[in-house]
Each structure stands twice: as structure tokens, then as C-alpha cells.
Coordinates of C-alpha atoms in Angstrom, one line a residue:
M30 CA 19.7 -80.9 38.0
D31 CA 22.3 -80.4 40.8
K32 CA 25.1 -81.2 38.4
Q33 CA 23.7 -78.8 35.8
L34 CA 23.3 -76.1 38.4
D35 CA 26.9 -76.6 39.7
E36 CA 28.2 -76.3 36.1
L37 CA 26.2 -73.1 35.6
L38 CA 27.4 -71.5 38.8
H39 CA 31.1 -72.3 38.1
Q40 CA 30.9 -71.1 34.5
L41 CA 32.5 -67.7 33.9
T42 CA 30.2 -64.8 33.3
D43 CA 31.2 -62.0 31.0
V44 CA 32.0 -59.8 33.9
E45 CA 34.0 -62.5 35.6
K46 CA 36.1 -62.9 32.4
I47 CA 37.1 -59.2 32.6
Q48 CA 37.6 -59.2 36.4
Q49 CA 39.7 -62.4 36.2
Q50 CA 42.1 -60.5 33.9
T51 CA 42.1 -57.1 35.6
H52 CA 41.1 -57.9 39.2
E53 CA 39.2 -54.6 39.1
Y54 CA 35.5 -54.3 39.9
V55 CA 33.2 -54.0 36.8
Q56 CA 29.8 -52.2 37.4
D57 CA 27.3 -54.5 35.7
L58 CA 24.0 -53.0 36.9
P59 CA 21.8 -50.6 34.9
D60 CA 22.5 -46.9 35.7
D61 CA 18.9 -46.3 37.0
T62 CA 19.6 -49.0 39.7
I63 CA 22.1 -46.7 41.4
D64 CA 20.5 -43.7 43.2
A65 CA 23.9 -42.3 44.3
S66 CA 27.5 -43.2 44.2
S67 CA 30.6 -41.8 45.9
D68 CA 33.9 -42.8 47.2
D69 CA 32.2 -44.2 50.3
Y70 CA 28.9 -45.8 49.2
I71 CA 26.9 -47.1 46.3
H72 CA 23.2 -46.7 47.1
L73 CA 21.1 -49.3 45.2
N74 CA 17.3 -49.0 44.7
N75 CA 14.7 -51.7 44.0
R76 CA 13.9 -50.9 40.4
H77 CA 16.2 -53.4 38.6
F78 CA 15.8 -56.3 41.0
F79 CA 12.0 -56.5 41.5
R80 CA 10.5 -56.0 38.1
N81 CA 7.5 -58.4 38.1
K82 CA 9.0 -60.5 40.9
D83 CA 9.4 -60.3 44.7
I84 CA 12.6 -62.3 45.0
Y85 CA 15.8 -61.8 42.9
V86 CA 18.6 -64.3 42.8
S87 CA 22.1 -63.9 41.4
K88 CA 25.6 -65.3 41.6
H89 CA 28.2 -62.8 43.0
N90 CA 30.9 -62.1 40.4
R91 CA 34.3 -63.4 41.3
Y92 CA 37.9 -62.1 41.1
A93 CA 37.5 -58.5 42.2
R94 CA 36.6 -56.7 45.4
Y95 CA 33.0 -55.5 45.5
P96 CA 32.8 -51.9 46.8
L97 CA 30.9 -50.7 49.8
H98 CA 27.1 -50.5 49.1
T99 CA 23.8 -50.2 50.8
H100 CA 20.2 -50.9 49.7
Q101 CA 16.5 -50.8 50.8
F102 CA 15.7 -54.5 50.6
L103 CA 16.6 -57.6 52.6
E104 CA 19.5 -59.6 51.3
L105 CA 20.4 -63.2 52.1
N106 CA 24.0 -64.3 51.2
Y107 CA 24.5 -68.1 50.9
M108 CA 28.0 -69.6 50.5
Y109 CA 27.4 -72.3 47.9
S110 CA 31.0 -73.4 47.9
G111 CA 34.4 -72.1 49.1
H112 CA 34.5 -69.1 51.5
C113 CA 34.3 -65.3 51.4
V114 CA 35.2 -62.4 53.6
Q115 CA 32.9 -59.4 53.8
Y116 CA 32.6 -56.3 55.9
I117 CA 29.1 -55.6 57.2
D118 CA 28.6 -52.2 59.0
G119 CA 32.4 -52.2 59.6
K120 CA 32.5 -55.8 61.1
Q121 CA 34.5 -58.5 59.3
V122 CA 32.3 -61.6 58.6
T123 CA 33.7 -64.8 57.1
L124 CA 31.3 -67.3 55.4
N125 CA 32.3 -70.9 54.8
S126 CA 30.5 -73.4 52.6
G127 CA 26.9 -73.7 53.7
D128 CA 26.9 -70.5 55.9
V129 CA 24.2 -67.9 55.5
V130 CA 24.0 -64.2 56.5
L131 CA 20.8 -62.2 56.4
L132 CA 21.2 -58.4 56.0
N133 CA 18.7 -55.8 57.0
K134 CA 17.6 -52.9 54.9
G135 CA 20.1 -50.1 55.1
S136 CA 23.1 -52.3 56.1
S137 CA 26.3 -51.4 54.3
H138 CA 28.7 -54.1 53.2
S139 CA 31.6 -54.8 50.9
L140 CA 33.2 -58.1 49.8
E141 CA 36.8 -59.2 49.2
A142 CA 37.5 -60.8 45.9
L143 CA 36.3 -64.4 45.4
G144 CA 38.4 -67.2 44.0
D145 CA 37.7 -69.9 41.5
N146 CA 35.7 -72.2 43.8
D147 CA 34.2 -69.4 45.9
I148 CA 30.5 -69.3 44.8
L149 CA 28.4 -66.8 46.7
I150 CA 24.6 -66.6 46.0
N151 CA 22.6 -63.4 46.6
I152 CA 18.9 -63.8 47.4
L153 CA 17.1 -60.4 47.6
F154 CA 13.6 -60.0 48.8
R155 CA 11.2 -57.3 50.0
N156 CA 9.2 -57.1 53.2
K157 CA 6.0 -58.2 51.4
S158 CA 7.7 -61.5 50.6
I159 CA 7.6 -62.3 54.4
H160 CA 4.3 -64.1 55.1
L161 CA 2.8 -63.1 58.5
D162 CA 2.0 -66.7 59.3
L163 CA 5.8 -67.1 59.3
L164 CA 6.2 -64.3 61.8
D165 CA 3.5 -65.8 64.0
K166 CA 5.3 -69.2 64.1
L167 CA 8.6 -67.6 64.9
Y168 CA 7.0 -65.4 67.6
D169 CA 5.7 -68.5 69.4
S170 CA 9.3 -69.8 69.4
D171 CA 10.8 -66.5 70.6
S172 CA 13.2 -66.7 67.7
V173 CA 15.9 -64.1 67.1
L174 CA 14.7 -64.2 63.4
F175 CA 11.3 -63.0 64.5
N176 CA 12.7 -60.0 66.1
F177 CA 14.8 -59.2 63.1
L178 CA 11.9 -59.6 60.6
M179 CA 9.4 -57.8 62.9
N180 CA 11.8 -54.9 63.3
T181 CA 12.2 -54.7 59.5
T182 CA 8.4 -55.0 58.9
T183 CA 7.4 -52.3 61.4
R184 CA 10.3 -49.9 60.6
N185 CA 11.1 -49.6 64.3
Q186 CA 14.7 -50.5 63.9
T187 CA 17.1 -47.6 64.2
E188 CA 20.4 -49.5 63.9
P189 CA 21.5 -51.7 61.0
L190 CA 21.3 -55.3 61.9
Y191 CA 22.1 -58.7 60.5
I192 CA 22.0 -62.4 61.4
L193 CA 24.8 -64.8 60.8
F194 CA 23.8 -68.4 60.4
K195 CA 26.7 -70.9 60.8
K196 CA 26.2 -74.4 59.4
H197 CA 26.1 -76.9 62.1
G198 CA 25.7 -80.6 61.2
N199 CA 23.2 -81.9 58.7
S200 CA 20.5 -79.6 57.4
D201 CA 17.9 -79.3 54.6
V202 CA 19.0 -75.7 53.9
T203 CA 21.3 -76.8 51.1
H204 CA 18.6 -78.8 49.4
I205 CA 16.1 -76.0 49.8
I206 CA 18.4 -73.3 48.4
N207 CA 19.5 -75.6 45.5
T208 CA 15.8 -76.1 44.7
V209 CA 15.3 -72.3 44.7
L210 CA 18.3 -71.8 42.4
S211 CA 17.2 -74.5 40.0
E212 CA 13.7 -73.0 39.7
Y213 CA 15.3 -69.5 39.2
F214 CA 18.0 -70.3 36.7
F215 CA 16.1 -73.0 34.8
S216 CA 12.7 -71.4 35.0
R217 CA 9.6 -73.4 34.3
K218 CA 5.9 -72.9 34.7
F219 CA 5.0 -71.6 38.2
S220 CA 8.7 -71.2 39.1
N221 CA 8.1 -67.7 40.7
Q222 CA 5.3 -69.1 42.9
I223 CA 7.4 -72.1 43.9
I224 CA 10.4 -69.8 44.9
S225 CA 8.1 -67.5 46.9
S226 CA 6.7 -70.6 48.7
Y227 CA 10.2 -71.8 49.6
L228 CA 11.3 -68.6 51.2
P229 CA 9.4 -69.1 54.6
I230 CA 10.5 -72.7 54.6
L231 CA 14.1 -71.7 54.2
L232 CA 13.9 -69.1 57.0
I233 CA 12.3 -71.5 59.4
T234 CA 14.8 -74.2 58.6
L235 CA 17.6 -71.8 59.2
V236 CA 16.2 -71.1 62.7
R237 CA 15.8 -74.8 63.4
D238 CA 19.0 -76.2 62.1
Y239 CA 21.7 -73.5 62.3
Q240 CA 23.5 -71.7 65.0
S241 CA 22.6 -68.1 64.7
E242 CA 24.3 -64.9 65.9
I243 CA 22.2 -61.7 65.8
I244 CA 24.1 -58.5 65.4
N245 CA 22.3 -55.4 66.6
K246 CA 24.2 -52.3 67.7
S247 CA 21.3 -51.1 69.9
K248 CA 20.7 -54.6 71.4
Q249 CA 16.9 -53.8 71.3
R250 CA 14.4 -56.6 70.8
L251 CA 10.9 -55.9 69.5
N252 CA 8.0 -58.2 70.3
D253 CA 4.9 -56.4 69.3
P254 CA 1.8 -58.6 69.3
V255 CA -0.5 -55.7 68.5
M256 CA 1.3 -54.8 65.2
L257 CA 1.5 -58.5 64.4
T258 CA -2.2 -58.8 64.8
V259 CA -2.8 -55.8 62.6
L260 CA -0.5 -57.1 59.8
K261 CA -2.0 -60.6 60.0
D262 CA -5.5 -59.3 59.7
I263 CA -4.6 -57.2 56.7
E264 CA -2.8 -60.1 55.0
K265 CA -5.6 -62.6 55.6
G266 CA -8.7 -60.4 55.2
Y267 CA -7.4 -57.7 52.8
A268 CA -10.6 -57.8 50.7
T269 CA -13.0 -57.0 53.6
V270 CA -11.0 -56.0 56.7
S271 CA -11.3 -52.4 58.1
L272 CA -9.6 -50.3 60.7
Q273 CA -12.8 -50.5 62.7
S274 CA -12.9 -54.3 62.7
V275 CA -9.3 -54.6 63.8
A276 CA -9.8 -52.0 66.5
K277 CA -12.8 -54.0 67.8
E278 CA -10.9 -57.2 67.8
L279 CA -8.1 -55.6 69.8
N280 CA -10.5 -53.6 72.0
Y281 CA -8.8 -50.4 71.0
N282 CA -10.2 -47.0 70.2
R283 CA -10.1 -46.7 66.3
Y284 CA -8.4 -43.3 66.3
Y285 CA -5.8 -44.4 68.9
L286 CA -5.0 -47.6 66.9
S287 CA -4.7 -45.5 63.7
N288 CA -2.1 -43.3 65.3
L289 CA -0.3 -46.3 66.8
I290 CA -0.1 -48.0 63.4
K291 CA 1.3 -44.8 61.8
K292 CA 3.9 -44.4 64.6
K293 CA 5.0 -48.1 64.5
T294 CA 5.1 -48.7 60.8
G295 CA 5.5 -45.3 59.2
S296 CA 2.3 -46.0 57.1
T297 CA -1.4 -45.5 57.6
F298 CA -3.8 -48.5 57.9
T299 CA -5.1 -47.7 54.5
E300 CA -1.6 -47.6 53.0
L301 CA -0.8 -51.0 54.5
L302 CA -4.1 -52.4 53.3
N303 CA -3.6 -51.1 49.7
Q304 CA -0.1 -52.6 49.7
Q305 CA -1.5 -56.0 50.4
K306 CA -4.4 -55.6 47.9
L307 CA -2.0 -54.6 45.2
L308 CA 0.3 -57.5 46.0
Q309 CA -2.6 -59.9 45.7
A310 CA -3.7 -58.3 42.5
Q311 CA -0.3 -58.6 40.9
L312 CA -0.1 -62.2 42.0
L313 CA -3.5 -63.0 40.3
I314 CA -2.5 -61.0 37.2
T315 CA 0.7 -63.0 36.7
S316 CA -0.5 -66.4 37.7
T317 CA -4.1 -66.5 36.4
K318 CA -6.1 -65.5 33.3
L319 CA -8.9 -63.8 35.3
P320 CA -10.1 -60.6 33.8
I321 CA -8.6 -57.5 35.4
S322 CA -12.0 -56.2 36.3
Q323 CA -12.7 -59.4 38.3
I324 CA -9.4 -59.2 40.0
I325 CA -10.0 -55.6 41.1
R326 CA -13.3 -56.7 42.7
Q327 CA -11.8 -59.8 44.2
V328 CA -9.0 -58.0 46.1
G329 CA -11.4 -55.5 47.5
F330 CA -11.1 -52.3 45.4
S331 CA -14.5 -50.7 44.7
N332 CA -13.1 -47.9 42.4
K333 CA -11.5 -49.1 39.2
N334 CA -9.8 -45.8 38.5
Y335 CA -8.4 -45.6 42.0
F336 CA -7.0 -49.2 41.6
Y337 CA -5.3 -48.3 38.3
S338 CA -3.8 -45.1 39.8
K339 CA -2.4 -47.0 42.8
Y340 CA -1.1 -49.9 40.7
Q341 CA 0.8 -47.7 38.3
E342 CA 2.2 -45.7 41.3
K343 CA 3.5 -48.9 42.9
Y344 CA 4.7 -50.9 39.9
G345 CA 5.4 -48.1 37.3
H346 CA 3.1 -49.5 34.7
L347 CA -0.5 -50.7 34.2
P348 CA -1.8 -54.2 35.0
T349 CA -2.2 -55.1 31.3
E350 CA 1.6 -54.4 30.8
T351 CA 2.4 -56.7 33.8
R352 CA 0.4 -59.5 32.2
N353 CA 1.9 -58.9 28.7
N354 CA 5.4 -58.9 30.1
K355 CA 4.7 -62.1 32.0

């Protein structure tokens, strides 16, 4: 499979064939993916990348400089082979084979043209792809990655930030990413679930095996065990948890905790809870044959019409369309 993957990644795409001849950037994304474009920035949204999936993987097209762009999702760049030079929030960053850079939401970056053997992999994921058990483990180790992910999750980060992971000795990172790539490009049954399961393993392995450099203009670190408890309780007990039960666990006044959650995350407790319920509902819709009505009850929605309204608001279509597309 590794040989087959290697051949696929080195094979010229249609865009690369053009860029190889012209050395000029070819825009290959759907028009509705770009919210705004100017001489300074291209602003990318989530619509194209996360249709019926939480993680999007692609090979970066070679032979032309990629213009400055920004987006509202997390991006992991992995240097599969060769090297690349990119500029992240104005700072030059060079990746060599095996290196990884993790970019925060809102970071701006551009890339110099890649050569024949420069294979750069983009792995895009949303906050909900980050399992709270992962944050808990990283919090115990006082990891720089915990602070990065926690800032992203709670929206308490005012400055763009990224982490550069430099390969150092032997590591399982290459094997993990190659497994993710094989499952993605040679999709089989349950490939999406396998890829999602590998994401926390990949992040923890990066912390363990790689030398990391955290780049944060404000140099602020956030360790917020209260918000971590709230988010963990929502993730684990989404079907039955309530603001009152979480407030009792933390020994907080319910109204005070409600205001604190809004201040820290930008969302109400109910909004966070609905996000988790909808995520679980979508997972059950795409990975099981359970009736939609049973899924609605199982994830904790008591009003079917309310569920359908929120689901369509979040995903842009009804649950039956999700299942049919899957």
C-alpha cells in the first residue's frame, strides 16, 4: 500500500500539469468556497472541505506559488518528501521531510512553489474533531499542544498562532499519517471512522516524539480546567447533561456559570450541547442503519421538529440526504 500511495502522490494532477508549464497558480476550488478574494488575501470557508466529513485531506499542488490565504479551520501540513518554504503570519517557515506544522484558525499563510519531489500533505479538521479526552491527557502533561488546542476550542485566542514540529529521530508519525492517507485516498468501509480515530493518536505522538516550537505573538497560555470540565461533560453526557448538573459538579451558581461559558467560548451552554448532539447524530446517521427517529431520541433531542431545524441549519440539508449521500 505504501508503494501505491507513493505512486499516487507523485503522479501529476490536472492542475499540476498546467502549473508545471506556466508556473502560475491555478485556482482549483469551487467558487462558493471563497468568501472573499483580493490582492492581499483569499478567505476560505468550510463548505467545500467538510461535506459529510470532519477531516479533509489533500496533496498540495506543485510548481506554482500558492497565494496568501486564511481560513476558519485547523490545518496540519505534513512534509511527505522533499521540503517547502511557506510564510505564516509573515514569518518564514521551512519544512523538511517528516516535519509538521499545525496552523490555528485565522492564520494567514502562503507557499513557495514545490518541486518534483516536494510532496506536501494538507490535513484540515474542525474543532469538533478534537476529542476532549485528548485535551485532558495533554493537560496532565502541561503540553504546548494543549494550550494551542484549548485556546482554539474556547475562542480565547486573540493572536494567530501555530506550532512547528521538527522531526527528531525515529517516530511513528510517518506510519500514522501514511495510514490516514491510505484510508483517505483508497477509501474502504469505515475509512472515515478510522481516520477520525487516528487524529488524536497523531497529535499525541507528535507531542511525544517531536521537538515543538509554539509561535504565539501574545505569548499567553490558557489552562482553563473549568471550561475543560464543561466541554468534557457535554461530550460524554450530551444525551442527559444539563447546565444545572455541571454547575452542581463545579459548585458554581448556574447563572454565573452560564455567563462564564458565554464569555469564554462565545457560545451558550445550549449551543455547545446542541453542537455535540448534532455531531453524534450525524455520526450515527452515516455509520449505522438506525432509524432517524431512534437516533433523535438517542442523542437527547425531545422535539423532532427542533432537531430537523437545527440539523439543516448546521449541515445545509436534512438527515435523510446525509444518509443517501453516504
